[in-house]
Amino acid sequence: MENQKHFVIDFDSTFTRVEALDVLCEISLRGQPDATESLQKIKDITDLGMEGKISFRESLEQRLEILKAHRSHLPELIARLSDQVSESFQRNREFVKKYADQIYILSNGFKDFIVPIVEHFGITEDRVFANEFVYDDAGNIVGFNKDNMLSENNGKPNKIKSLNLKGEVYVLGDGYTDYEIKKAGIAHKFYAFTENVRRQNVLENADHEAPNLDEVLYLNKMERALSYPKSRINVLLLENIHEHGVRKLQEEGYNVKVHPAGMDEDELCEAIKDVSIIGIRSKTQITKKVLDNANRLLAVGAFCIGTNQIDLVECQRKGVAVFNAPFSNTRSVVELAIAEIILLMRNIHDKSMGMHNGRWDKSAKGSFEVRGKTLGIIGYGNIGAQLSVVAESIGIKVQFYDLEEKLALGNAVQCKSLDDLLETSDMITLHIDGRPDNSGFMKEEHFAKMKDGVIFLNLARGPVVDIAALKKYVLSGKIRGVGVDVYPEEPKSNDEEFTSELRGLPNTILTPHIGGSTLEAQENIADFVPGKIMEYINTGSTNNSVNFPNIVLPTLKDAHRFIHIHKNEPGILAKINHILANHNLNIVGQYLKTNEEIGYVITDINKNYDEEVIKNLKNIKETIRFRVLY
């Protein structure tokens, strides 16, 4: 057929993750004293040939001379190569099998080990073009068939030319010899395959970089295992996200960029334009202006507890799901609170500073145990509740105030009013969120009601405390110890100076927003948040989303999943089902959940459907975002 597509695919480092002769070298030279040196020579010669710096025949002859291989080594080689098939080929096994009559394996390797591998993917021997080993009577590999055109320079283009293929020829490979087919004018396109190895001189000559087979199939609008190549999903991670999180997203196949600091609004508006996933901590503000510039954004990951730095409602309106880590750093914040309470009750900060300045002040004056004292916790959420338990375990009496009725843990007591807590607590710690209503929560009038000599901590959010009022009561002596970890304005990076009215105050511990900054907490967060985002991208599940209706979805099997996010208005589900019925689609499963702003409908349908149905679903007036998953 004149318009048929033919796919010419390389074997080594394309169909498989490795160079087969390198593996054969490991097998044949196992136990030999010069094995390591020989293996390196083989790899160096392979690279020179792939880059076009020596002739292919030279490369082949030199490698076989070093190998000293035998026919008996091939079964192990085949077994090892079978385990090294590239992930995207394994993932798209159904495509390879279905279109095997349009696929050619063209390799400078050897049919002896290639055929047994590709046969499992439905590719028959007659569609494999490669070299052939020559053996002596004892079964030693002593050379190769020099009459085979693939053993010569320009062997690949000459072989494809001899096939006289009708239609468009697409070449997928990682080496210069693969590009030569396009260079000779025989191929329509050359895709530089970079899933396993990236060669710059090959990329420079390619029509397109293919990080995986998914990309090639996506560009050619062919059947594939993934609805959208993961390599096309751009991820931007700000503020020193833990390397575990970076690695987890990279291993998923996403295109990940890392920026060590926060960004201001204008910087972020520019940086976010082609980003599908953004990961931030507490400094970066995801505002309406930023979201207006986020053309492709699917999800925001807050690698922390709070989400007040994100415009959650605007994210809803634009169909952007937000995920955070509500529990992952709880223990770290609690431990810092306990440590600071003890240090401040003993006036350790000022005594330590005095020692550094040469002052010896051995005295019990103003130094107290925490045992028997009363701790007042404002905000009895995850952190407040765990702090309650730990504090009580070391002999502290605990009382708390929360807007909601909460189950008190241990012997803790819920105060009827905030004033009750302020007037009766020896130590007070804030653990409220950063919602706008909480801005300036702790005012001068509240400090005035506290007991004389109180210890005060804010490890919650910077804007919730009136800093000028706090300073006033520290200088007056009413508050005799302060621990602050969060501030109304914080530097965007470690290179900026920290400025605050609290600097230089007596018995005041200032920390740079590190309440959750332990390696354990950051690793937990870096595991939890990417996991939730990847689950959302891959399945549509919104479990633990901050701003989307929470739906836990079953694994998608033998179906396509339509995800429809829309304004929460009556009758949308009826419109969706009317369109599906008009296209005679069989619904395998359907799930709906709403909140105040949006509705979230997931419909699993059989794979066979008219593309027109997608257009019709997108055209529903109330649609915010539509995705297809499979």
XYZ file of C-alpha atoms in Angstrom:
630
model
C 0.000 0.000 0.000
C 1.335 3.404 -1.028
C 0.317 5.141 2.218
C 1.367 2.338 4.621
C 3.786 3.205 7.417
C 6.855 1.026 7.851
C 8.747 1.108 11.153
C 12.446 0.232 10.971
C 13.696 -0.374 14.505
C 17.230 -0.845 15.781
C 17.883 -3.590 18.336
C 20.841 -2.756 20.618
C 20.080 0.112 23.054
C 16.717 0.593 21.328
C 14.630 -2.585 21.431
C 16.793 -3.613 24.383
C 18.361 -1.407 27.037
C 21.860 -2.725 26.403
C 24.410 -3.478 23.706
C 24.265 -7.269 23.244
C 27.972 -7.688 22.484
C 28.807 -5.923 25.765
C 26.700 -8.503 27.606
C 28.232 -11.366 25.592
C 31.643 -10.057 26.592
C 30.661 -10.180 30.283
C 29.568 -13.811 29.819
C 32.461 -15.046 27.694
C 35.200 -13.377 29.745
C 33.729 -14.195 33.159
C 36.546 -15.180 35.513
C 39.294 -14.024 33.150
C 41.964 -11.756 34.726
C 41.587 -9.101 32.002
C 37.759 -9.172 31.913
C 37.203 -5.598 33.169
C 39.752 -4.121 30.794
C 38.363 -6.114 27.845
C 34.787 -5.079 28.605
C 35.797 -1.405 28.644
C 37.557 -1.828 25.297
C 34.406 -3.379 23.825
C 32.273 -0.458 25.089
C 34.714 2.142 23.762
C 34.783 0.494 20.332
C 30.953 0.275 20.320
C 30.664 4.017 21.038
C 33.182 4.920 18.333
C 31.191 2.923 15.803
C 27.848 4.332 16.940
C 29.168 7.868 16.655
C 30.506 7.185 13.158
C 34.131 7.763 14.192
C 35.339 4.379 12.911
C 33.863 2.182 10.179
C 31.296 -0.359 11.254
C 33.322 -3.270 9.895
C 36.345 -2.129 11.916
C 34.152 -1.905 15.016
C 32.736 -5.387 14.461
C 36.067 -7.067 13.778
C 37.750 -5.474 16.793
C 34.947 -6.437 19.181
C 34.695 -10.048 18.021
C 38.444 -10.455 18.401
C 38.210 -9.435 22.058
C 35.075 -11.500 22.803
C 36.461 -15.039 22.571
C 32.830 -16.235 22.651
C 31.321 -19.683 22.071
C 27.950 -20.942 20.840
C 27.264 -22.253 24.368
C 27.261 -18.657 25.669
C 24.208 -17.709 23.582
C 21.423 -19.235 25.738
C 22.524 -17.138 28.740
C 22.859 -14.069 26.512
C 19.320 -14.544 25.162
C 17.928 -15.002 28.688
C 19.615 -11.826 29.895
C 18.528 -9.800 26.874
C 14.934 -10.971 27.363
C 15.025 -9.278 30.769
C 16.499 -6.125 29.229
C 13.818 -5.248 26.676
C 13.224 -1.491 26.854
C 10.343 -0.530 29.117
C 8.376 1.331 26.451
C 8.563 -1.708 24.115
C 7.351 -3.967 26.912
C 4.573 -1.491 27.663
C 3.518 -1.395 23.990
C 3.803 -5.121 23.330
C 0.239 -5.170 21.956
C 1.120 -2.528 19.348
C 4.239 -4.442 18.255
C 2.280 -7.677 17.912
C -0.620 -6.051 16.069
C 1.572 -4.180 13.577
C 4.360 -6.770 13.298
C 3.828 -6.934 9.519
C 4.816 -3.239 9.337
C 7.880 -3.583 11.578
C 11.418 -4.449 10.563
C 14.231 -5.081 13.022
C 17.360 -3.738 11.355
C 20.538 -4.238 13.339
C 24.276 -4.415 13.044
C 24.012 -7.047 15.752
C 23.417 -10.745 15.113
C 20.319 -12.746 14.197
C 21.583 -15.567 16.426
C 20.373 -13.721 19.547
C 17.956 -11.126 18.090
C 15.382 -13.503 16.592
C 14.672 -15.401 19.856
C 13.984 -12.057 21.593
C 11.704 -10.382 19.045
C 9.738 -13.569 18.257
C 8.022 -13.116 21.636
C 6.661 -9.825 20.286
C 5.217 -11.438 17.138
C 8.075 -10.359 14.853
C 9.034 -13.275 12.627
C 12.556 -14.164 11.494
C 11.931 -12.988 7.933
C 11.477 -9.422 9.257
C 14.793 -9.414 11.121
C 17.801 -8.142 9.178
C 21.097 -8.500 11.008
C 24.550 -10.039 10.819
C 25.329 -13.732 11.366
C 28.068 -15.322 13.436
C 30.558 -17.697 11.868
C 31.584 -20.657 14.059
C 34.456 -23.120 13.859
C 33.955 -26.867 14.314
C 34.349 -26.503 18.094
C 31.532 -23.912 18.268
C 33.805 -20.900 18.839
C 32.629 -17.624 17.307
C 35.440 -16.807 14.923
C 33.905 -14.093 12.775
C 30.850 -12.966 10.851
C 29.333 -13.453 7.437
C 31.169 -10.864 5.336
C 28.808 -11.370 2.393
C 25.952 -9.915 4.470
C 25.558 -6.272 3.401
C 24.896 -5.293 7.040
C 28.536 -6.074 7.866
C 29.616 -3.260 5.560
C 29.554 0.518 5.832
C 26.169 1.938 4.759
C 24.759 -1.533 5.261
C 21.527 -0.304 6.827
C 20.493 2.140 4.070
C 21.459 -0.381 1.399
C 19.379 -3.088 3.053
C 16.259 -0.899 3.342
C 16.718 0.261 -0.246
C 16.819 -3.364 -1.393
C 13.423 -4.016 0.244
C 11.775 -1.440 -2.054
C 9.177 -0.527 0.556
C 6.060 1.318 -0.631
C 4.804 4.036 1.705
C 6.468 6.054 4.461
C 9.532 4.673 6.257
C 10.125 5.687 9.885
C 13.462 4.795 11.489
C 13.861 4.465 15.260
C 17.362 4.017 16.644
C 20.120 5.384 18.836
C 23.151 5.309 16.518
C 24.662 7.144 13.570
C 24.146 4.103 11.327
C 20.385 4.465 11.918
C 20.533 8.100 10.803
C 22.334 7.027 7.613
C 19.029 5.587 6.316
C 17.470 9.058 6.463
C 20.649 10.654 5.151
C 20.455 8.387 2.091
C 16.952 9.709 1.385
C 15.235 6.367 1.990
C 13.446 7.172 5.264
C 10.664 9.675 5.760
C 11.744 10.416 9.360
C 14.518 9.445 11.754
C 13.653 9.345 15.458
C 16.645 9.438 17.816
C 15.689 6.964 20.561
C 17.006 8.213 23.917
C 15.287 5.976 26.458
C 18.536 4.113 27.116
C 21.402 6.174 25.716
C 21.729 9.739 24.483
C 24.282 10.499 21.743
C 24.587 14.178 20.912
C 25.789 13.773 17.322
C 22.820 11.446 16.642
C 20.364 13.924 18.175
C 21.760 16.740 16.043
C 20.832 14.808 12.906
C 17.427 13.526 14.053
C 14.042 14.790 12.906
C 12.706 14.255 16.403
C 13.933 13.018 19.772
C 11.993 9.989 20.983
C 12.499 9.483 24.735
C 10.475 6.276 24.331
C 8.298 4.336 21.894
C 5.206 6.064 23.334
C 6.389 9.348 21.789
C 6.671 7.864 18.303
C 3.230 6.272 18.508
C 1.711 9.489 19.876
C 3.170 11.578 17.047
C 1.864 9.099 14.491
C -1.562 8.830 16.178
C -1.263 5.077 16.537
C -2.490 2.677 19.182
C -0.380 2.789 22.333
C -0.385 1.729 25.954
C -0.463 5.306 27.277
C -2.917 7.988 26.238
C -0.178 10.630 26.598
C 3.607 10.107 26.705
C 4.906 10.747 30.207
C 8.016 12.393 28.765
C 5.751 15.207 27.531
C 4.612 15.966 31.073
C 6.805 18.847 32.247
C 7.401 19.104 35.983
C 8.839 22.165 37.761
C 10.059 21.677 41.346
C 10.959 24.748 43.407
C 12.475 25.413 46.842
C 14.848 22.459 47.204
C 12.319 19.630 47.060
C 13.967 16.531 48.557
C 15.897 14.508 45.980
C 13.718 11.458 46.708
C 10.730 13.341 45.270
C 12.739 14.512 42.262
C 13.923 10.976 41.580
C 10.443 9.493 41.986
C 8.984 11.838 39.359
C 11.931 11.254 37.012
C 11.569 7.491 37.327
C 7.910 7.854 36.378
C 9.199 9.211 33.045
C 8.276 12.873 33.499
C 10.471 15.711 32.210
C 11.609 17.235 35.515
C 13.232 20.646 36.050
C 14.513 21.716 39.464
C 14.921 25.289 40.749
C 16.580 25.609 44.192
C 14.719 28.726 45.382
C 11.238 30.183 45.247
C 10.099 32.511 42.453
C 8.247 35.797 42.565
C 4.953 36.148 40.705
C 6.392 37.491 37.434
C 9.156 34.869 37.307
C 6.649 32.107 37.937
C 4.227 33.438 35.310
C 6.965 32.914 32.726
C 8.304 29.621 34.068
C 4.918 27.886 34.401
C 3.665 28.339 30.818
C 4.384 24.788 29.618
C 4.375 23.074 33.012
C 1.924 20.229 33.744
C 2.919 19.675 37.391
C 4.449 22.191 39.798
C 5.893 21.320 43.198
C 6.411 24.036 45.810
C 6.935 24.479 49.519
C 5.814 27.444 51.592
C 7.515 30.444 49.934
C 6.070 30.258 46.422
C 2.674 31.854 45.831
C 0.370 30.205 43.274
C -1.859 33.208 42.524
C -4.627 33.817 40.002
C -2.135 35.675 37.801
C 0.206 32.675 37.869
C -2.655 30.294 37.066
C -3.768 32.509 34.161
C -0.344 31.825 32.612
C -0.404 28.087 33.351
C -1.661 26.823 30.008
C -1.039 23.119 30.661
C -1.152 22.833 34.443
C -2.855 19.676 35.760
C -1.709 19.505 39.368
C 0.031 21.443 42.147
C 2.027 19.604 44.793
C 2.494 21.427 48.108
C 5.483 19.653 49.664
C 4.383 20.809 53.123
C 1.261 20.863 55.281
C -0.178 24.295 54.508
C -1.810 25.355 51.247
C -2.607 28.997 52.030
C 0.084 30.017 49.515
C -2.117 28.526 46.764
C -5.318 30.046 45.395
C -7.344 26.866 45.831
C -10.595 28.240 44.451
C -8.950 29.512 41.269
C -7.239 26.133 40.885
C -10.686 24.523 41.050
C -12.061 26.893 38.446
C -9.231 25.963 36.100
C -9.441 22.225 36.772
C -6.104 22.035 38.608
C -5.931 19.492 41.437
C -3.885 20.365 44.544
C -2.206 17.820 46.824
C -0.296 18.373 50.062
C 1.277 16.310 52.844
C -1.014 16.767 55.846
C 0.719 14.234 58.105
C 4.242 13.679 56.799
C 6.118 16.267 58.881
C 3.883 16.299 61.971
C 6.400 14.562 64.233
C 9.215 16.902 63.199
C 7.220 20.025 64.105
C 6.173 18.484 67.421
C 9.762 17.672 68.361
C 10.887 21.230 67.569
C 8.060 22.633 69.722
C 8.986 20.419 72.694
C 12.694 21.272 72.309
C 12.037 25.015 72.204
C 9.666 24.898 75.185
C 12.367 23.230 77.301
C 15.148 25.554 76.064
C 13.084 28.678 76.669
C 11.947 27.576 80.152
C 15.639 27.140 81.054
C 16.733 30.369 79.296
C 19.281 28.245 77.431
C 19.402 30.497 74.346
C 20.685 33.557 76.199
C 23.042 31.520 78.399
C 24.527 29.890 75.282
C 24.976 33.248 73.553
C 26.645 34.543 76.719
C 29.078 31.628 76.748
C 30.009 32.307 73.127
C 30.824 35.855 74.220
C 32.931 34.637 77.154
C 30.337 35.229 79.897
C 29.995 32.536 82.600
C 26.554 32.852 84.235
C 25.991 29.802 86.450
C 22.639 30.479 88.090
C 19.189 28.907 88.535
C 17.494 32.291 88.302
C 14.653 32.267 85.760
C 15.175 28.581 84.996
C 12.307 26.120 85.445
C 11.331 22.528 84.729
C 8.450 21.951 82.320
C 7.005 19.184 84.509
C 3.768 20.314 86.107
C 3.446 23.407 83.922
C 0.408 24.008 81.714
C 0.762 24.052 77.933
C -1.967 25.782 75.958
C -2.287 24.542 72.367
C -4.229 26.785 69.988
C -5.397 24.580 67.125
C -5.925 20.875 67.869
C -5.323 19.434 64.424
C -2.752 16.797 63.429
C 0.204 18.655 64.940
C -1.625 20.041 67.970
C -3.013 16.629 68.894
C 0.330 14.842 68.597
C 2.077 17.627 70.534
C -0.536 17.107 73.251
C 0.402 13.438 73.612
C 4.186 14.008 73.609
C 3.984 16.932 76.030
C 1.847 14.969 78.484
C 4.327 12.075 78.356
C 7.002 14.315 79.931
C 4.751 15.595 82.705
C 3.212 18.692 81.126
C -0.452 19.495 81.725
C -2.219 20.117 78.423
C -5.194 22.243 77.495
C -6.263 23.332 74.043
C -8.590 25.642 72.173
C -10.147 24.859 68.797
C -13.106 26.297 66.926
C -14.514 22.782 66.582
C -15.371 20.266 69.253
C -12.411 17.854 69.281
C -11.773 14.527 70.972
C -9.154 15.255 73.630
C -6.280 12.769 73.723
C -4.951 11.488 77.043
C -5.711 13.895 79.870
C -5.863 17.021 77.692
C -8.759 19.401 78.307
C -10.556 21.544 75.734
C -10.963 25.159 76.870
C -14.362 26.759 76.399
C -12.830 29.997 75.134
C -9.555 31.371 73.860
C -9.407 33.749 76.816
C -9.561 30.797 79.231
C -6.495 29.297 77.580
C -4.554 32.580 77.425
C -5.151 33.417 81.089
C -4.212 29.999 82.521
C -1.342 28.654 80.370
C 2.357 28.824 81.293
C 3.331 28.035 77.709
C 1.294 28.791 74.592
C 1.859 27.409 71.111
C 0.023 28.204 67.882
C -0.908 25.449 65.405
C -3.560 27.033 63.192
C -3.652 27.176 59.404
C -2.945 30.187 57.206
C -6.438 30.821 55.820
C -7.187 34.542 55.285
C -9.513 34.603 58.312
C -6.554 33.717 60.539
C -4.377 36.630 59.411
C -3.491 38.667 62.513
C -5.196 36.054 64.724
C -2.897 36.758 67.698
C -3.192 40.496 68.450
C -2.011 42.834 71.203
C -5.201 42.247 73.187
C -4.424 38.527 73.311
C -0.846 39.020 74.513
C -2.169 41.354 77.209
C -4.388 38.572 78.623
C -1.537 36.060 78.965
C 0.076 35.196 82.309
C 3.212 37.116 83.264
C 6.345 35.180 82.315
C 4.606 33.102 79.633
C 6.484 31.198 76.907
C 5.058 31.753 73.403
C 5.675 29.743 70.215
C 4.547 30.276 66.634
C 5.471 27.319 64.413
C 2.278 27.674 62.347
C 2.077 30.519 59.805
C 3.795 33.914 59.755
C 0.791 36.186 59.144
C -1.217 34.811 62.082
C 0.755 36.873 64.647
C 1.028 40.656 65.077
C 4.846 40.883 65.201
C 4.966 44.446 66.574
C 2.684 43.469 69.469
C 4.752 40.354 70.185
C 7.931 42.444 70.311
C 6.289 44.948 72.682
C 5.377 42.261 75.210
C 8.767 40.558 74.999
C 10.519 43.868 75.774
C 8.092 44.535 78.641
C 9.018 41.184 80.185
C 5.458 39.835 80.168
C 6.514 37.239 77.595
C 9.830 35.871 78.839
C 10.586 33.409 76.058
C 9.695 33.213 72.364
C 10.172 30.607 69.634
C 9.266 31.623 66.081
C 9.750 29.541 62.938
C 7.482 31.400 60.491
C 7.262 35.034 59.442
C 4.922 37.347 57.510
C 7.707 37.858 54.940
C 10.413 35.283 54.346
C 13.472 35.265 52.050
C 12.935 33.395 48.786
C 16.330 31.699 49.052
C 19.241 31.204 51.454
C 21.105 33.995 49.648
C 18.672 36.710 50.792
C 19.009 38.484 54.146
C 16.406 37.766 56.793
C 14.919 40.928 58.305
C 12.524 41.040 61.264
C 11.628 43.135 64.307
C 12.244 40.012 66.369
C 15.995 39.951 65.738
C 18.047 40.572 68.874
C 15.229 40.100 71.402
C 16.113 38.383 74.707
C 15.442 34.645 75.153
C 14.085 34.486 71.595
C 14.762 31.496 69.361
C 14.337 32.316 65.669
C 14.487 29.452 63.173
C 14.277 29.718 59.346
C 10.958 27.913 58.738
C 12.453 24.512 59.513
C 9.683 23.007 61.628
C 9.205 20.235 59.101
C 12.769 20.314 57.788
C 14.146 17.035 59.008
C 15.469 14.487 56.561
C 12.830 12.023 57.726
C 9.977 14.493 57.192
C 11.223 15.748 53.842
C 11.676 12.196 52.567
C 8.173 11.261 53.776
C 6.714 14.314 52.049
C 8.769 13.634 48.910
C 7.281 10.151 48.806
C 3.670 11.048 49.638
C 3.014 14.087 47.411
C 4.473 12.698 44.142
C 2.628 9.446 44.812
C -0.718 11.250 44.988
C 0.047 13.371 41.913
C 1.112 10.357 39.847
C -2.019 8.494 40.932
C -4.110 11.455 39.734
C -2.272 11.773 36.412
C -2.342 8.025 35.739
C -5.789 7.059 37.009
C -7.764 10.232 37.750
C -7.970 9.328 41.464
C -8.281 12.449 43.648
C -7.783 10.763 47.024
C -6.347 13.344 49.481
C -6.742 16.266 47.079
C -7.189 19.546 48.962
C -9.545 21.192 46.470
C -11.148 18.425 44.363
C -13.969 16.049 45.288
C -12.198 12.975 46.671
C -12.695 9.822 44.601
C -10.705 6.590 44.893
C -10.932 4.806 41.551
C -10.469 1.130 40.648
C -7.625 0.099 38.349
C -8.477 0.712 34.700
C -8.652 -2.583 32.750
C -9.490 -3.073 29.079
C -11.266 0.283 28.898
C -10.695 3.968 28.283
C -11.386 6.471 31.051
C -13.112 9.789 30.298
C -12.427 12.421 32.973
C -14.789 15.386 32.903
C -14.278 18.347 35.262
C -17.062 20.907 35.108
C -18.778 23.732 36.948
C -21.084 22.373 39.607
C -24.400 23.062 37.951
C -27.473 20.812 37.674
C -27.890 18.449 34.721
C -24.270 17.950 33.626
C -24.256 14.192 34.223
C -27.403 13.916 32.120
C -25.699 15.822 29.286
C -22.651 13.548 29.465
C -24.730 10.380 29.388
C -26.899 11.719 26.570
C -23.779 12.176 24.417
C -22.495 8.710 25.326
C -25.872 7.180 24.476
C -25.994 8.964 21.108
C -22.665 7.315 20.251
C -23.899 3.880 21.436
C -21.102 3.610 24.008
C -21.129 0.859 26.595
C -20.372 2.283 30.059
C -18.198 -0.078 32.087
C -18.260 2.104 35.210
C -19.166 5.663 36.178
C -18.294 7.791 39.207
C -19.475 11.278 40.212
C -18.631 13.575 43.086
C -19.083 17.318 43.572
C -18.115 20.123 45.907
C -19.250 23.751 46.081
C -17.405 24.771 42.912
C -16.914 21.781 40.618
C -18.235 18.398 39.585
C -15.939 15.473 38.791
C -17.283 12.697 36.545
C -15.259 9.638 35.576
C -16.670 7.289 32.948
C -14.976 4.040 31.900
C -16.036 2.858 28.444
C -15.121 0.155 25.948
C -12.091 0.946 23.791
C -13.927 1.195 20.485
C -15.534 4.596 20.023
C -15.788 7.438 17.550
C -13.367 10.327 18.245
C -16.328 12.659 17.720
C -17.584 11.752 21.209
C -14.550 13.465 22.760
C -15.220 16.647 20.829
C -18.866 16.608 21.943
C -17.970 16.099 25.624
C -15.467 18.951 25.506
C -18.133 21.191 23.967
C -20.489 20.884 26.942
C -20.781 24.531 27.997
C -19.910 23.963 31.660
C -16.741 21.938 30.887
C -13.569 23.088 32.670
C -11.216 20.294 31.602
C -11.486 16.949 29.836
C -8.930 14.119 29.707
C -8.822 10.609 28.277
C -6.792 7.975 30.130
C -5.743 4.485 29.108
